Amino acid sequence: MADLSRNEAPLSSAAIAPWLIVIGIGEDGRAGLSAAALHALADAELVVGGKRHLDLVAPLAGETLAWPSPIHDAFPAITARRGGKVVVLASGDPFHYGVGVQLAALVPPAEMRVIPQPSAFALACARLGWAQQDCALVSLHGRALERIVPHLQPGARILALSWDGATPRKLAALLAARGMGRSSLTVLEAMGGPRERLRIARADAFDLSGIDPLNLVAVEVVADRDARVVPLAVGLDDDWFENDGQITKAEIRAVTLAALAPGAGELLWDVGAGSGSIGIEWCLRHPANRAIAIEAHAERAARVGRNALALGGLAVMVIEGRAPEALAGLEPPHAVFIGGGIADPAMFDACWQALRPGGRLVVNAVTLEGEARLAALFAEYGGTMRRIGIERLGAVGGKHGWRPAMAVTQWRVVKP
């Protein structure tokens, strides 16, 4: 979504004739544009785009504006020309990791005309003969390299937009470090233009240099037997998370995630986050999911951030502070998990008030006082309760026996 907080708001819904033309452009510049796109450029009073794109279509009769930093600083200049003739240049498909989405948040679609070109992903598939629907599509442009981690599955094909010319080498090192050194990386540079180049290297023997900053990396994942592959199931082994023992154990975590019932694009509050395992696994369920992890201890709060990065650069915002005071002013959640502190009456009240209608609240308790509080809440608000007992096999002298963990009482309630 566009950032509308800087004195910028969507235009009136009273539609007028299309005045904003968004043109997808490739590295071949004018040569790859349709007659309609060329006509729009010739007729434009204002053409907005990156300096590289403006150079590709020069000369132009109308006024030009290169994207500033941040890009949304140019939006007032665009919307001020409403009813005129404005062209915005974008890379390939403007609605696939492009500026089209931001513009559509400001300008009604009926007032826009979009003339797309093939995206970088489409061009890469055309060069490699890959089925795009079978590939994972990832953008590492302006994002953490670790965003690719959840997609590193044996046999997977991944198309990753690079941040710069150093991204392919960094990606190769990441693969090798995770036991996927035999993976193949195809670096496709400046696709569609005169500087186009395609080169291939193995992750553990990456020797490509002089890589163009405008590149995409196609990865064919080959995983060794001991490769560190993030499982697709909930309840990751505890050793996936750096922790000091303050962690919801794998079996309990799996049951808890099922109770929280993550939906695509939803926000979770993980209150008393510990290692962050609940919020992190929530975000692993869908790439659009987000979590806010509230943790009072500074060392643990920092650990949550490291765990979120290591498992995929996930959208986990860490709030260092003590709940319920630290909850004030946060975005209302679709679900809340309280892993500790429920004995404080203000804790539930703050979470319940903030929870969106239809949202789920799940509390785990292991103390007698916590169980008593859950029993009282259950009597007042309803919901469901269950007690979860886990036993793990352990050594008993020279033999083995079952060692029970502390039983967990879990209460789940849905807000009307």
Coordinates of C-alpha atoms in Angstrom, one line a residue:
M1 CA 0.0 0.0 0.0
A2 CA 1.1 3.6 -0.6
D3 CA 2.1 5.6 2.4
L4 CA -0.7 8.2 2.6
S5 CA 0.5 9.7 5.8
R6 CA 2.5 12.5 4.2
N7 CA -0.4 14.9 3.4
E8 CA -1.4 12.7 0.5
A9 CA -4.9 11.2 0.1
P10 CA -6.8 9.3 -2.6
L11 CA -8.5 11.5 -5.1
S12 CA -12.2 11.9 -5.2
S13 CA -14.2 9.0 -6.5
A14 CA -15.9 11.2 -9.1
A15 CA -14.3 9.6 -12.1
I16 CA -13.0 11.5 -15.1
A17 CA -11.5 10.3 -18.4
P18 CA -8.2 8.4 -18.0
W19 CA -5.4 11.0 -17.6
L20 CA -2.7 9.0 -16.0
I21 CA -1.0 6.5 -18.4
V22 CA 1.3 4.0 -16.7
I23 CA 3.7 2.4 -19.2
G24 CA 5.8 -0.6 -18.5
I25 CA 9.2 -0.3 -20.2
G26 CA 12.1 -2.7 -20.8
E27 CA 15.8 -2.3 -21.3
D28 CA 15.2 -2.0 -25.1
G29 CA 13.5 1.4 -24.5
R30 CA 11.4 2.8 -27.2
A31 CA 12.1 -0.2 -29.5
G32 CA 9.9 -2.4 -27.2
L33 CA 7.0 0.0 -26.8
S34 CA 3.7 -0.3 -28.6
A35 CA 2.3 2.3 -30.8
A36 CA -0.2 3.3 -28.1
A37 CA 2.6 3.8 -25.6
L38 CA 4.7 5.8 -28.0
H39 CA 1.7 8.0 -28.7
A40 CA 1.1 8.6 -25.0
L41 CA 4.7 9.6 -24.5
A42 CA 4.6 12.0 -27.4
D43 CA 1.4 13.6 -26.1
A44 CA 2.4 13.8 -22.4
E45 CA 2.6 17.1 -20.6
L46 CA 4.6 15.4 -17.8
V47 CA 6.6 12.1 -17.8
V48 CA 7.7 10.7 -14.5
G49 CA 10.1 7.8 -14.0
G50 CA 13.5 6.7 -12.9
K51 CA 16.5 8.4 -14.6
R52 CA 17.4 5.3 -16.4
H53 CA 13.9 5.0 -17.8
L54 CA 13.7 8.6 -18.8
D55 CA 17.1 8.2 -20.6
L56 CA 15.7 5.2 -22.5
V57 CA 12.8 7.2 -24.0
A58 CA 14.6 10.5 -24.5
P59 CA 14.1 13.0 -26.1
L60 CA 10.6 14.0 -24.8
A61 CA 8.6 17.0 -25.8
G62 CA 6.9 17.4 -22.3
E63 CA 8.2 18.1 -18.9
T64 CA 10.1 15.3 -17.1
L65 CA 10.4 14.4 -13.4
A66 CA 12.9 11.8 -12.1
W67 CA 11.7 9.8 -9.1
P68 CA 13.0 11.5 -5.9
S69 CA 13.9 9.6 -2.7
P70 CA 11.5 8.7 -1.2
I71 CA 9.5 8.0 -4.2
H72 CA 6.2 9.2 -2.7
D73 CA 7.5 12.7 -2.6
A74 CA 6.6 12.9 -6.3
F75 CA 3.0 11.9 -5.8
P76 CA 1.7 15.4 -5.2
A77 CA 3.2 16.6 -8.5
I78 CA 1.4 13.7 -10.3
T79 CA -2.0 14.2 -8.7
A80 CA -1.8 18.0 -9.2
R81 CA -2.0 17.3 -12.9
R82 CA -5.3 15.5 -12.6
G83 CA -7.3 15.9 -15.9
G84 CA -4.1 16.6 -17.8
K85 CA -1.8 14.2 -19.7
V86 CA 0.6 12.4 -17.4
V87 CA 2.8 9.4 -18.1
V88 CA 4.6 7.3 -15.4
L89 CA 7.3 4.9 -16.6
A90 CA 7.7 1.6 -14.7
S91 CA 9.8 -1.5 -15.0
G92 CA 8.0 -4.2 -17.0
D93 CA 4.7 -5.0 -15.3
P94 CA 3.8 -2.0 -13.1
F95 CA 1.6 -4.2 -10.9
H96 CA 4.2 -6.9 -10.1
Y97 CA 6.5 -5.4 -7.5
G98 CA 6.1 -2.1 -9.3
V99 CA 4.8 1.4 -8.6
G100 CA 1.4 0.6 -10.1
V101 CA 0.0 -0.5 -6.7
Q102 CA 1.0 2.8 -5.0
L103 CA -0.5 4.9 -7.8
A104 CA -3.7 2.9 -7.7
A105 CA -4.1 3.8 -4.0
L106 CA -4.1 7.5 -5.1
V107 CA -5.8 7.5 -8.4
P108 CA -9.1 5.7 -9.2
P109 CA -8.5 2.8 -11.7
A110 CA -11.0 4.4 -14.0
E111 CA -8.7 7.4 -14.4
M112 CA -5.7 5.3 -15.2
R113 CA -4.6 3.4 -18.3
V114 CA -1.9 0.8 -17.9
I115 CA 0.2 -0.5 -20.7
P116 CA 2.4 -3.3 -19.2
Q117 CA 5.4 -5.1 -20.6
P118 CA 6.6 -8.6 -19.5
S119 CA 7.9 -8.6 -15.9
A120 CA 11.5 -9.7 -15.1
F121 CA 10.1 -13.0 -13.9
A122 CA 8.3 -13.5 -17.2
L123 CA 11.5 -12.7 -19.2
A124 CA 13.6 -15.1 -17.0
C125 CA 11.1 -17.9 -17.6
A126 CA 11.2 -17.2 -21.3
R127 CA 15.0 -17.4 -21.3
L128 CA 15.2 -20.6 -19.2
G129 CA 12.1 -22.5 -20.4
W130 CA 10.7 -22.6 -16.9
A131 CA 7.0 -22.7 -16.0
Q132 CA 6.4 -19.5 -14.0
Q133 CA 3.5 -21.0 -12.1
D134 CA 5.9 -23.6 -10.7
C135 CA 8.4 -21.1 -9.5
A136 CA 8.7 -19.2 -6.2
L137 CA 8.8 -15.4 -7.0
V138 CA 10.8 -13.4 -4.5
S139 CA 12.0 -9.8 -4.4
L140 CA 15.3 -9.1 -2.5
H141 CA 15.2 -5.5 -3.7
G142 CA 15.4 -3.4 -0.6
R143 CA 14.6 -6.5 1.5
A144 CA 16.5 -8.9 3.7
L145 CA 18.4 -11.6 1.8
E146 CA 16.9 -14.1 4.3
R147 CA 13.5 -13.6 2.8
I148 CA 14.4 -16.4 0.5
V149 CA 15.0 -18.9 3.3
P150 CA 11.4 -20.4 3.5
H151 CA 11.5 -21.0 -0.2
L152 CA 14.7 -23.1 -0.1
Q153 CA 13.0 -26.4 -0.5
P154 CA 14.7 -29.4 -2.2
G155 CA 14.1 -29.3 -5.9
A156 CA 12.5 -25.8 -5.8
R157 CA 13.0 -23.3 -8.6
I158 CA 13.2 -19.7 -7.4
L159 CA 13.3 -16.4 -9.2
A160 CA 14.7 -13.7 -7.1
L161 CA 15.0 -10.0 -8.0
S162 CA 18.4 -8.7 -6.8
W163 CA 19.1 -5.6 -4.7
D164 CA 22.4 -5.0 -6.6
G165 CA 25.3 -6.6 -8.3
A166 CA 26.5 -8.2 -5.0
T167 CA 23.2 -10.0 -4.3
P168 CA 24.0 -13.2 -6.3
R169 CA 27.3 -13.8 -4.5
K170 CA 25.7 -13.2 -1.1
L171 CA 22.9 -15.6 -2.1
A172 CA 25.4 -18.2 -3.1
A173 CA 27.1 -18.0 0.2
L174 CA 23.8 -18.3 2.0
L175 CA 22.9 -21.4 0.1
A176 CA 26.3 -23.0 0.7
A177 CA 26.1 -22.2 4.5
R178 CA 22.7 -24.0 4.7
G179 CA 23.9 -27.2 3.0
M180 CA 22.7 -26.4 -0.5
G181 CA 26.1 -25.7 -2.1
R182 CA 25.3 -27.9 -5.1
S183 CA 22.4 -25.6 -6.1
S184 CA 22.7 -23.9 -9.5
L185 CA 22.4 -20.1 -9.8
T186 CA 21.7 -18.5 -13.1
V187 CA 22.3 -14.8 -13.1
L188 CA 20.3 -12.9 -15.8
E189 CA 21.6 -9.4 -16.3
A190 CA 19.9 -6.4 -18.0
M191 CA 17.3 -8.6 -19.7
G192 CA 15.7 -7.3 -22.9
G193 CA 18.4 -4.8 -23.7
P194 CA 21.7 -4.7 -25.6
R195 CA 23.7 -5.5 -22.4
E196 CA 21.7 -8.7 -21.7
R197 CA 23.9 -11.5 -20.3
L198 CA 23.1 -15.0 -18.8
R199 CA 25.7 -16.8 -16.6
I200 CA 25.5 -19.9 -14.5
A201 CA 27.5 -21.0 -11.4
R202 CA 27.2 -23.4 -8.5
A203 CA 26.6 -22.0 -5.1
D204 CA 29.7 -23.5 -3.5
A205 CA 31.9 -22.5 -6.4
F206 CA 30.5 -19.1 -7.3
D207 CA 33.0 -17.2 -9.4
L208 CA 31.0 -14.6 -11.4
S209 CA 32.2 -11.1 -11.2
G210 CA 31.3 -7.7 -12.7
I211 CA 27.6 -8.5 -12.3
D212 CA 25.2 -5.8 -13.5
P213 CA 23.2 -4.2 -10.7
L214 CA 20.1 -4.8 -12.7
N215 CA 19.9 -8.6 -12.4
L216 CA 17.6 -11.5 -11.4
V217 CA 18.9 -14.8 -10.0
A218 CA 17.2 -18.1 -10.9
V219 CA 18.0 -20.8 -8.4
E220 CA 17.6 -24.5 -8.7
V221 CA 17.8 -25.9 -5.2
V222 CA 19.9 -29.0 -4.5
A223 CA 19.9 -29.9 -0.8
D224 CA 22.4 -32.1 0.9
R225 CA 21.2 -34.7 3.3
D226 CA 22.0 -32.5 6.3
A227 CA 20.8 -29.3 4.7
R228 CA 18.9 -26.8 6.9
V229 CA 15.5 -26.8 5.2
V230 CA 12.7 -25.0 7.0
P231 CA 9.8 -27.6 7.3
L232 CA 6.4 -26.7 6.0
A233 CA 4.6 -28.1 9.1
V234 CA 3.9 -26.1 12.2
G235 CA 5.8 -26.9 15.4
L236 CA 9.4 -26.5 14.3
D237 CA 12.0 -28.3 16.4
D238 CA 13.0 -26.0 19.3
D239 CA 16.6 -25.9 18.0
W240 CA 15.4 -23.7 15.1
F241 CA 15.1 -20.9 17.6
E242 CA 17.9 -19.3 19.5
N243 CA 16.5 -19.4 23.1
D244 CA 17.4 -19.3 26.8
G245 CA 14.7 -21.9 27.7
Q246 CA 11.9 -19.3 27.5
I247 CA 10.2 -20.9 24.5
T248 CA 6.9 -22.5 23.7
K249 CA 7.9 -26.1 23.1
A250 CA 7.4 -27.6 19.6
E251 CA 4.4 -29.8 20.4
I252 CA 2.6 -27.1 22.4
R253 CA 3.5 -24.5 19.7
A254 CA 1.8 -26.7 17.0
V255 CA -1.4 -26.9 19.1
T256 CA -1.3 -23.2 19.8
L257 CA -0.8 -22.2 16.2
A258 CA -3.8 -24.4 15.3
A259 CA -5.9 -22.6 18.0
L260 CA -4.8 -19.2 16.7
A261 CA -5.9 -20.3 13.2
P262 CA -3.7 -17.9 11.1
G263 CA -5.4 -16.4 8.0
A264 CA -3.6 -14.7 5.1
G265 CA -2.5 -11.2 5.7
E266 CA -3.4 -11.2 9.4
L267 CA -1.7 -9.6 12.3
L268 CA -0.8 -11.4 15.6
W269 CA 0.1 -9.9 18.9
D270 CA 2.6 -12.3 20.6
V271 CA 2.5 -11.0 24.2
G272 CA 5.5 -12.2 26.3
A273 CA 7.3 -13.4 23.2
G274 CA 10.3 -15.1 24.8
S275 CA 12.2 -16.4 21.8
G276 CA 9.4 -15.2 19.4
S277 CA 8.6 -18.7 18.2
I278 CA 4.8 -18.3 18.1
G279 CA 4.9 -15.0 16.1
I280 CA 7.6 -16.3 13.8
E281 CA 5.7 -19.5 13.0
W282 CA 2.5 -17.3 12.5
C283 CA 4.4 -15.4 9.8
L284 CA 5.7 -18.5 8.2
R285 CA 2.1 -19.6 7.4
H286 CA 1.7 -16.9 4.8
P287 CA 4.1 -14.3 3.3
A288 CA 1.6 -11.5 4.0
N289 CA 1.3 -12.3 7.7
R290 CA 2.7 -10.0 10.4
A291 CA 3.3 -10.2 14.1
I292 CA 4.1 -7.8 16.9
A293 CA 6.2 -9.4 19.5
I294 CA 6.1 -7.7 22.9
E295 CA 8.9 -8.7 25.3
A296 CA 10.0 -7.0 28.5
H297 CA 13.5 -8.3 28.6
A298 CA 16.0 -6.5 26.3
E299 CA 18.1 -9.6 25.6
R300 CA 15.1 -11.7 24.7
A301 CA 13.7 -8.9 22.5
A302 CA 16.9 -8.8 20.6
R303 CA 16.8 -12.6 20.2
V304 CA 13.3 -12.4 18.7
G305 CA 14.7 -10.1 16.0
R306 CA 17.6 -12.5 15.2
N307 CA 15.3 -15.5 15.0
A308 CA 12.9 -13.7 12.7
L309 CA 15.7 -12.8 10.4
A310 CA 17.3 -16.2 10.4
L311 CA 14.0 -17.9 9.5
G312 CA 13.1 -15.7 6.6
G313 CA 13.4 -12.0 7.3
L314 CA 9.9 -12.2 8.5
A315 CA 7.5 -9.3 9.3
V316 CA 7.9 -9.5 13.1
M317 CA 8.0 -6.1 14.8
V318 CA 9.6 -6.3 18.2
I319 CA 8.4 -4.1 21.0
E320 CA 10.6 -4.0 24.0
G321 CA 8.4 -3.3 27.0
R322 CA 6.2 -4.7 29.6
A323 CA 2.6 -5.6 28.8
P324 CA -0.1 -4.3 29.2
E325 CA 1.5 -0.9 29.1
A326 CA 3.5 -1.6 26.0
L327 CA 0.3 -2.5 24.1
A328 CA -1.1 1.0 24.0
G329 CA -1.4 2.5 20.5
L330 CA -0.5 -0.7 18.6
E331 CA -2.4 -1.7 15.5
P332 CA -5.5 -3.8 16.4
P333 CA -4.7 -7.5 15.9
H334 CA -6.6 -10.3 14.3
A335 CA -5.3 -12.7 16.9
V336 CA -3.6 -12.5 20.3
F337 CA -1.4 -15.1 22.1
I338 CA -0.6 -14.5 25.7
G339 CA 2.2 -16.8 26.9
G340 CA 2.5 -15.4 30.4
G341 CA 1.2 -12.7 32.8
I342 CA -2.5 -13.6 32.4
A343 CA -2.8 -13.4 36.2
D344 CA -2.7 -9.7 35.9
P345 CA -6.3 -8.6 35.2
A346 CA -5.2 -5.7 33.1
M347 CA -3.5 -8.0 30.7
F348 CA -6.6 -9.7 29.4
D349 CA -8.6 -6.5 29.4
A350 CA -6.1 -4.6 27.2
C351 CA -5.8 -7.5 24.7
W352 CA -9.6 -8.1 24.5
Q353 CA -10.3 -4.4 24.0
A354 CA -7.8 -4.2 21.1
L355 CA -8.8 -7.5 19.4
R356 CA -10.7 -7.0 16.2
P357 CA -14.3 -8.4 16.1
G358 CA -14.1 -12.1 15.1
G359 CA -10.5 -12.3 16.4
R360 CA -9.1 -15.2 18.3
L361 CA -7.4 -15.0 21.7
V362 CA -5.4 -17.9 23.0
V363 CA -3.7 -18.1 26.5
N364 CA -1.4 -20.8 27.8
A365 CA -0.9 -21.2 31.5
V366 CA 1.2 -23.6 33.6
T367 CA 0.8 -22.2 37.1
L368 CA -2.1 -22.8 39.5
E369 CA -2.8 -19.1 39.6
G370 CA -2.8 -18.9 35.8
E371 CA -5.3 -21.8 35.6
A372 CA -7.5 -20.1 38.2
R373 CA -7.6 -16.9 36.1
L374 CA -8.4 -18.9 32.9
A375 CA -11.2 -20.7 34.7
A376 CA -12.7 -17.4 35.7
L377 CA -12.4 -16.0 32.2
F378 CA -13.9 -19.1 30.7
A379 CA -16.9 -18.7 33.1
E380 CA -17.4 -15.1 32.0
Y381 CA -16.6 -15.2 28.2
G382 CA -17.0 -18.9 27.2
G383 CA -14.7 -20.3 24.6
T384 CA -12.9 -23.7 24.9
M385 CA -10.4 -25.0 27.3
R386 CA -8.0 -28.0 27.2
R387 CA -5.1 -29.4 29.1
I388 CA -2.1 -30.6 27.1
G389 CA 0.4 -33.0 28.5
I390 CA 3.6 -34.0 26.7
E391 CA 6.1 -36.8 27.7
R392 CA 9.4 -37.2 26.0
L393 CA 11.7 -40.2 26.2
G394 CA 14.8 -39.7 28.3
A395 CA 17.7 -41.7 29.7
V396 CA 17.1 -43.4 33.1
G397 CA 20.5 -44.8 34.0
G398 CA 21.3 -47.2 31.3
K399 CA 17.7 -47.5 30.2
H400 CA 15.0 -45.1 29.0
G401 CA 11.8 -43.8 30.4
W402 CA 9.2 -41.1 29.8
R403 CA 9.8 -37.7 31.3
P404 CA 6.6 -35.6 31.5
A405 CA 6.8 -31.9 30.8
M406 CA 4.6 -29.4 32.8
A407 CA 1.0 -29.7 31.7
V408 CA -0.3 -26.6 29.8
T409 CA -3.8 -25.3 30.2
Q410 CA -5.0 -23.6 27.1
W411 CA -8.0 -21.3 26.8
R412 CA -9.3 -20.1 23.4
V413 CA -12.0 -17.6 22.8
V414 CA -13.4 -15.8 19.7
K415 CA -14.4 -12.2 20.1
P416 CA -18.1 -11.7 18.9

